[in-house]
Amino acid sequence: MNYETIIGLEIHAELKTKSKIFCGCSTQFASEPNANTCPVCLGLPGTLPVLNEEAVRLAVKAGTALNCKVNHMNKFDRKNYFYPDLPKAYQISQYDMPVCTDGAVEFECGGRQVKVRINRVHLEEDAGKLIHLEDEPYSLVDYNRAGIPLIEIVTEPDMRSPVEAVTFMRMLKSILEYCEISDCRMEQGSLRCDANISVRPAGQKEFGTKVELKNINSFRELQKALEKEEKRQIELYRFGESHKIIQETRRWDSGKGRTVSMRSKEEAHDYRYFPEPDLLPVIIDEAAVSAIKDSLPELPMEKYRRFTQEYGLSGDDADILTGDRHLSEYFESTVSEGAAPKTAANWVLGDVLRMLNESGISSSEIPVDPVRLRRLISMVEEGKISNTAGREVFREMFVNGGSPEEIVEKKGLTQISSEDAILELVRKVIAENPKSVEDYRGGKTKAMGYLVGQVMKESKGRANPSVVNELLTKELNRA
Amino acid sequence: MKISKDDVVYIAKLAKLRFSDEEIEKLTGEFESILGYFQSIDRMDLETVDPDEFADGRETVFRTDENVISGDREKLFRNAASMRGTFIQVPRILE
Amino acid sequence: MSGGFTRIPGKDCGFMSVCEISAGVAGGKYSASEITEMYIEKIKSMDDGIGAFLTVCEESAVAQAKALDEKIRSGKKPGRLAGVPVAVKDNICTDGIRTTCASRMLENFIPPYNATVVEKLLSEDAVIVGKTNMDEFAMGSSTENSAFRITKNPRDTTRVPGGSSGGSAAAVAAGMVPAALGSDTGGSIRQPAAFCGIVGLKPTYGLVSRYGLIAFGSSLDQIGPMTKTVEDCARMLEAIQGRDDRDSTSYMGEYQQDYAGRLGRDIRGMRIAVLKEFFTDGLDSEIASSVNESVRRLEGLGAAVDEISIPAAGDGLAAYYIISSAEASSNLARYDGIRYGYRPKEFADVDELMEKSRSEGFGAEVKRRIMLGTYALSSGYYDAYYKRAQKYRKLLRSQMAGVFEKYDLILGPASPVLPFKIGERMGDPLQMYLADVYTIIVNLAGLPAISVPCGISRDGLPIGLQLIGPHFGEAVILQAAYALEQELKLEL
């Protein structure tokens, strides 16, 4: 008996605005609790919300990037419940008239063409943060996060495996980052995800009972949690106990590696939604939507397609490059300066990425501009300097600036390609390393590598390795 | 309008209010008469009315996305009964 | 009383208007400090017998007055309310001054900011002398629901001053201040104004900022002036109205700037509608005759008065109580003892903290309304109650808009009953609610309305007339109210 897995996701992303959704408090991380608060986001008596226009713009941008329909009119509603991190005891959210509806994201995964439909994208405010003390009977509340604008993205249950779900999340993250809508850092909480999962016997039309999973803090946890829950449900089916799958919320416990039923609270979640009387409806006209659509950058899937088809890059390479919009733009600038795509890709994915990781500098601020990189690449391609030297030059440019030509000059890195000069070094090395020479002639081809290395050392890395190889082989085979 | 004591107890829970038995008794009676009066809204002919609540056609007012420092944090939290450093302190919550 | 006040008229029992004071202080005739001192003295000597104030701001008022005197002395031009002592209803936030909503829940709450209207008053150089008593969280029609004290009607201290702005009404009626701010959600300015024999105006929804008004019914609340004369009322309105970036429901369009200057204009040709639905069985006969007499006098001044019917107008109470309770249940959910407000002495956990805080901090009427509102919004009932009430509201609005196409204003009584005895109506909440029948349709439709004294009962109790205008028609209702006031010249 085969079982089919049905997965839907509910995602929250913090919007990259300077100020909160209903007040002017900063959204920047603040080390001091309650530093970014004011009477409005604290919900002090008498205060009123005023809507941040950038939050709306970013929500519309997200919707258009996800191919949604942008509703001409959307409005806010109050979601009423009591919790210490919710200052007004209601969250201003959107219930029946959200910003966007009916979108879709398509991608290929495991040989299947997957289309995940987006049910809605709506705006809401975030709540504060709670810290529970370990050895004292207190909890502490910090309202810095209260009022930060969020978009909630709800998908239809269109994913059929944990891998599809994670792939979708990666795509979504990539899209939101490309469009500069959100920082999308799951570990920091600017991207959050709850999952709904059910299974059904293959061929059955009705969906099985769905279970909600919470407390997922990374893509890896998402996959693990879904896999565990999928397994749990299928096993219950296999043992004829599928009735034990109840509609509930289960908490992913990464320490224990399993999902745990949350203590169901008797109080039904009756949120008593009603339209927010302190805010007026938001009208978004077609011109505004067009303008936002036009401002969308090329999206990752499109770039990926171009990189693999037009530039002939491998899927993996294209994946890494398109995973970071600034990196991919850097790469393309280098290509448009005249570098061959595959070569440029090697450099970007090799030395550039390595230096970025080492230095912690962001890909939007690479200190070596594409023009200089292209010139460096040309110097290596033309044999003016060796590959090794080229990488040294790049490092120097990255850390201290300067042009490739200057650095090569200053450090005397010009590659020695003259056969005469190299021959001299080759002969010197052969003379000084009789044992290795004997080993080589005795059939130990590895000794060649050692001898080449010695010639390179003698030349301070400047000898053209292919010439060295050629001449060394010739000399060794002579005697 | 029939309303049971259980209904009243449930509503009290939703509203985070607690009442004594006598108070529940009294409230149930009051609810019955008040809600009975509210029933008059049932008798009105509202079929012709468009359910869209926004009658006056006004459009939303926006705020530009910029930071405004809200002044004194001491003042903001002076009414808080219990603080630890700059955190607000409450009894430990079990999740 | 010290002799230093002898040159100020009305020092003991006479009356000084807002206009008189501001002109006098601006012109150097009196100093702000002596005016302030005089009124603080009045409050101190009279309020024990009335109970209008919850907080008297002697220190800050004296400092404000002193600063104003400095400002004038240095040659700077003072604001249009220079030196005018104003009382503010205790649900309007005042920075650094206790704001309680007459509730144990906020007994020691000190707001860290001023409401926009307070900022406006201060920028016009008014002097805030105190915070007035009210029904707890503005829920009530007699000020008997205050957690702290009873306010007595200055006309007859065995009777209520009306509510919920009873403290403000009594303070003005007794001459303790020339002007006060009240708030009106279902009649809370107009009814106490009628009960105390003063002028009270509820502006068009959105004309006056709600920022800093501790919310009760968000789609219904408005702050408005309460004064002895119509001219004073006009001046106060000019000072407090205006767009506010901090209130999204605040009106951002064009509106009248000058009301006082338009008073005294001829009302000949004004078309006035009298609502048939107002003249029900429950209407006290003395009030009915007083209103009818006013109609005759207005006709005598050249107005054309017709009787009309607005079918929906008689059915407003249910919708009003559903909407206001629903919004209130949500607005008052933030009071849980965590960030501010009453905290119980003992609690085992956070849930108990919140529950006890609310149950002990709120009075019976507030809890009753929260329960009603929660019920109306709860799953299964939202469509039947709240949604239907909003539909009714739309219907009412369009019917009233239709009336204003043919008429300049609507006229009727402000209250179906005369001021009742303290304690008389506390037993039956429904009965109390039913008395709001004339005022609530105004809030539901967002229209402006004024209550102006139009008569005195046999027992010497004031009777108020309500004039309702179209959206942003404050100028019209003030004009008509002024004409009537000048015509009747009531000795109150």
XYZ file of N, CA, C and O in Angstrom, chain C residues 408-466:
236
model
N -31.723 71.608 6.332
C -30.433 72.074 6.844
C -30.090 71.423 8.173
O -28.914 71.229 8.477
N -31.108 71.159 8.978
C -30.846 70.429 10.204
C -32.070 69.713 10.733
O -33.187 69.931 10.288
N -31.812 68.809 11.656
C -32.852 67.998 12.281
C -32.944 68.421 13.747
O -31.917 68.684 14.389
N -34.142 68.476 14.260
C -34.333 68.961 15.621
C -35.091 67.932 16.455
O -35.943 67.205 15.940
N -34.772 67.907 17.754
C -35.502 67.007 18.641
C -35.026 67.183 20.069
O -34.141 67.992 20.335
N -35.603 66.451 20.985
C -35.135 66.534 22.374
C -33.772 65.859 22.521
O -33.404 65.015 21.709
N -33.026 66.229 23.551
C -31.747 65.571 23.788
C -31.939 64.335 24.654
O -31.161 63.400 24.586
N -32.984 64.348 25.460
C -33.245 63.221 26.359
C -34.744 63.032 26.524
O -35.482 64.019 26.538
N -35.209 61.810 26.626
C -36.639 61.603 26.805
C -37.100 61.888 28.230
O -38.301 62.026 28.469
N -36.142 61.957 29.161
C -36.503 62.143 30.571
C -35.767 63.340 31.153
O -34.702 63.738 30.687
N -36.374 63.879 32.190
C -35.726 64.949 32.942
C -34.661 64.334 33.839
O -34.687 63.125 34.089
N -33.724 65.156 34.330
C -32.691 64.595 35.217
C -33.341 63.830 36.357
O -34.209 64.349 37.054
N -32.924 62.571 36.540
C -33.562 61.735 37.543
C -32.760 61.765 38.844
O -31.636 62.264 38.906
N -33.361 61.209 39.862
C -32.727 61.224 41.176
C -31.551 60.259 41.213
O -31.570 59.200 40.589
N -30.545 60.631 41.991
C -29.380 59.760 42.160
C -29.843 58.423 42.729
O -30.598 58.402 43.709
N -29.433 57.337 42.125
C -29.793 56.004 42.594
C -31.065 55.443 42.002
O -31.338 54.251 42.093
N -31.849 56.337 41.349
C -33.161 55.913 40.859
C -33.079 54.851 39.761
O -33.911 53.956 39.686
N -32.079 54.954 38.884
C -32.088 54.068 37.710
C -31.011 52.995 37.706
O -30.747 52.385 36.691
N -30.383 52.808 38.850
C -29.242 51.888 38.833
C -29.663 50.428 38.759
O -28.856 49.562 38.507
N -30.919 50.149 39.024
C -31.335 48.748 39.098
C -31.399 48.008 37.768
O -30.986 46.865 37.652
N -31.899 48.692 36.742
C -32.174 47.986 35.490
C -31.332 48.551 34.349
O -31.628 49.627 33.842
N -30.291 47.812 33.940
C -29.425 48.345 32.879
C -30.170 48.621 31.578
O -29.913 49.622 30.916
N -31.101 47.740 31.240
C -31.808 47.923 29.969
C -32.565 49.243 29.957
O -32.573 49.957 28.955
N -33.164 49.582 31.090
C -33.907 50.830 31.170
C -32.988 52.024 30.929
O -33.340 52.984 30.241
N -31.788 51.931 31.479
C -30.803 52.999 31.300
C -30.439 53.130 29.826
O -30.329 54.221 29.288
N -30.259 51.981 29.166
C -29.883 52.002 27.760
C -30.974 52.661 26.910
O -30.689 53.403 25.981
N -32.228 52.380 27.251
C -33.331 52.872 26.423
C -33.407 54.393 26.401
O -33.951 54.977 25.473
N -32.847 55.029 27.425
C -32.917 56.494 27.472
C -31.992 57.168 26.471
O -32.047 58.377 26.297
N -31.142 56.387 25.822
C -30.214 56.977 24.850
C -30.823 57.119 23.470
O -30.149 57.480 22.524
N -32.083 56.803 23.363
C -32.716 56.660 22.048
C -32.550 57.863 21.121
O -32.437 57.687 19.918
N -32.505 59.092 21.658
C -32.414 60.245 20.751
C -31.012 60.581 20.322
O -30.807 61.258 19.324
N -30.074 60.167 21.098
C -28.711 60.613 20.816
C -27.893 59.631 19.995
O -27.030 60.041 19.232
N -28.165 58.343 20.129
C -27.280 57.353 19.497
C -27.294 57.374 17.977
O -26.279 57.058 17.342
N -28.394 57.768 17.369
C -28.397 57.728 15.904
C -27.382 58.713 15.332
O -26.850 58.525 14.239
N -27.107 59.749 16.086
C -26.132 60.746 15.656
C -24.733 60.128 15.583
O -23.993 60.341 14.626
N -24.383 59.350 16.589
C -23.070 58.706 16.594
C -22.985 57.624 15.528
O -21.970 57.471 14.873
N -24.072 56.885 15.366
C -24.074 55.835 14.351
C -23.858 56.423 12.966
O -23.189 55.828 12.130
N -24.433 57.609 12.727
C -24.306 58.214 11.405
C -23.087 59.131 11.301
O -22.786 59.635 10.225
N -22.379 59.356 12.408
C -21.183 60.195 12.369
C -21.466 61.675 12.214
O -20.592 62.450 11.827
N -22.705 62.098 12.525
C -23.096 63.481 12.305
C -22.765 64.373 13.497
O -22.588 63.883 14.607
N -22.720 65.693 13.279
C -22.513 66.608 14.400
C -23.859 66.941 15.048
O -24.889 66.976 14.371
N -23.825 67.183 16.361
C -25.065 67.578 17.045
C -24.742 68.389 18.278
O -23.711 68.176 18.918
N -25.631 69.316 18.574
C -25.419 70.176 19.735
C -26.639 70.086 20.635
O -27.766 69.902 20.161
N -26.405 70.180 21.942
C -27.527 70.288 22.872
C -27.476 71.693 23.443
O -26.426 72.140 23.917
N -28.590 72.380 23.363
C -28.639 73.768 23.856
C -29.863 73.888 24.757
O -30.907 73.307 24.486
N -29.729 74.615 25.887
C -30.881 74.703 26.794
C -32.072 75.367 26.092
O -31.909 76.371 25.394
N -33.252 74.776 26.269
C -34.429 75.374 25.613
C -35.581 75.596 26.579
O -36.632 76.087 26.180
N -35.389 75.214 27.834
C -36.501 75.431 28.771
C -36.155 74.947 30.166
O -35.085 74.401 30.413
N -37.101 75.216 31.076
C -36.941 74.773 32.464
C -38.243 74.119 32.885
O -39.325 74.628 32.593
N -38.122 72.980 33.561
C -39.340 72.277 33.970
C -39.981 72.979 35.155
O -39.400 73.892 35.744
N -41.145 72.493 35.489
C -41.858 73.069 36.644
C -40.994 73.014 37.888
O -41.022 73.914 38.720
N -40.225 71.936 38.025
C -39.375 71.790 39.214
C -38.035 72.484 39.066
O -37.131 72.274 39.885
N -37.902 73.252 38.028
C -36.660 74.004 37.858
C -35.539 73.213 37.225
O -34.366 73.585 37.309
N -35.900 72.102 36.561
C -34.849 71.276 35.952
C -34.654 71.681 34.499
O -35.612 71.969 33.784
N -33.401 71.710 34.062
C -33.123 72.155 32.695
C -33.642 71.175 31.647
O -33.702 69.970 31.888
N -34.003 71.716 30.499
C -34.423 70.897 29.362
C -33.533 71.284 28.182
O -33.313 72.476 27.935
N -33.025 70.278 27.479
C -32.116 70.550 26.362
C -32.726 70.175 25.023
O -33.455 69.200 24.904
N -32.395 70.968 24.025
C -32.844 70.726 22.657
C -31.658 70.250 21.839
O -30.561 70.792 21.958
N -31.896 69.243 21.044
C -30.807 68.718 20.220
C -30.978 69.172 18.777
O -32.040 69.036 18.190
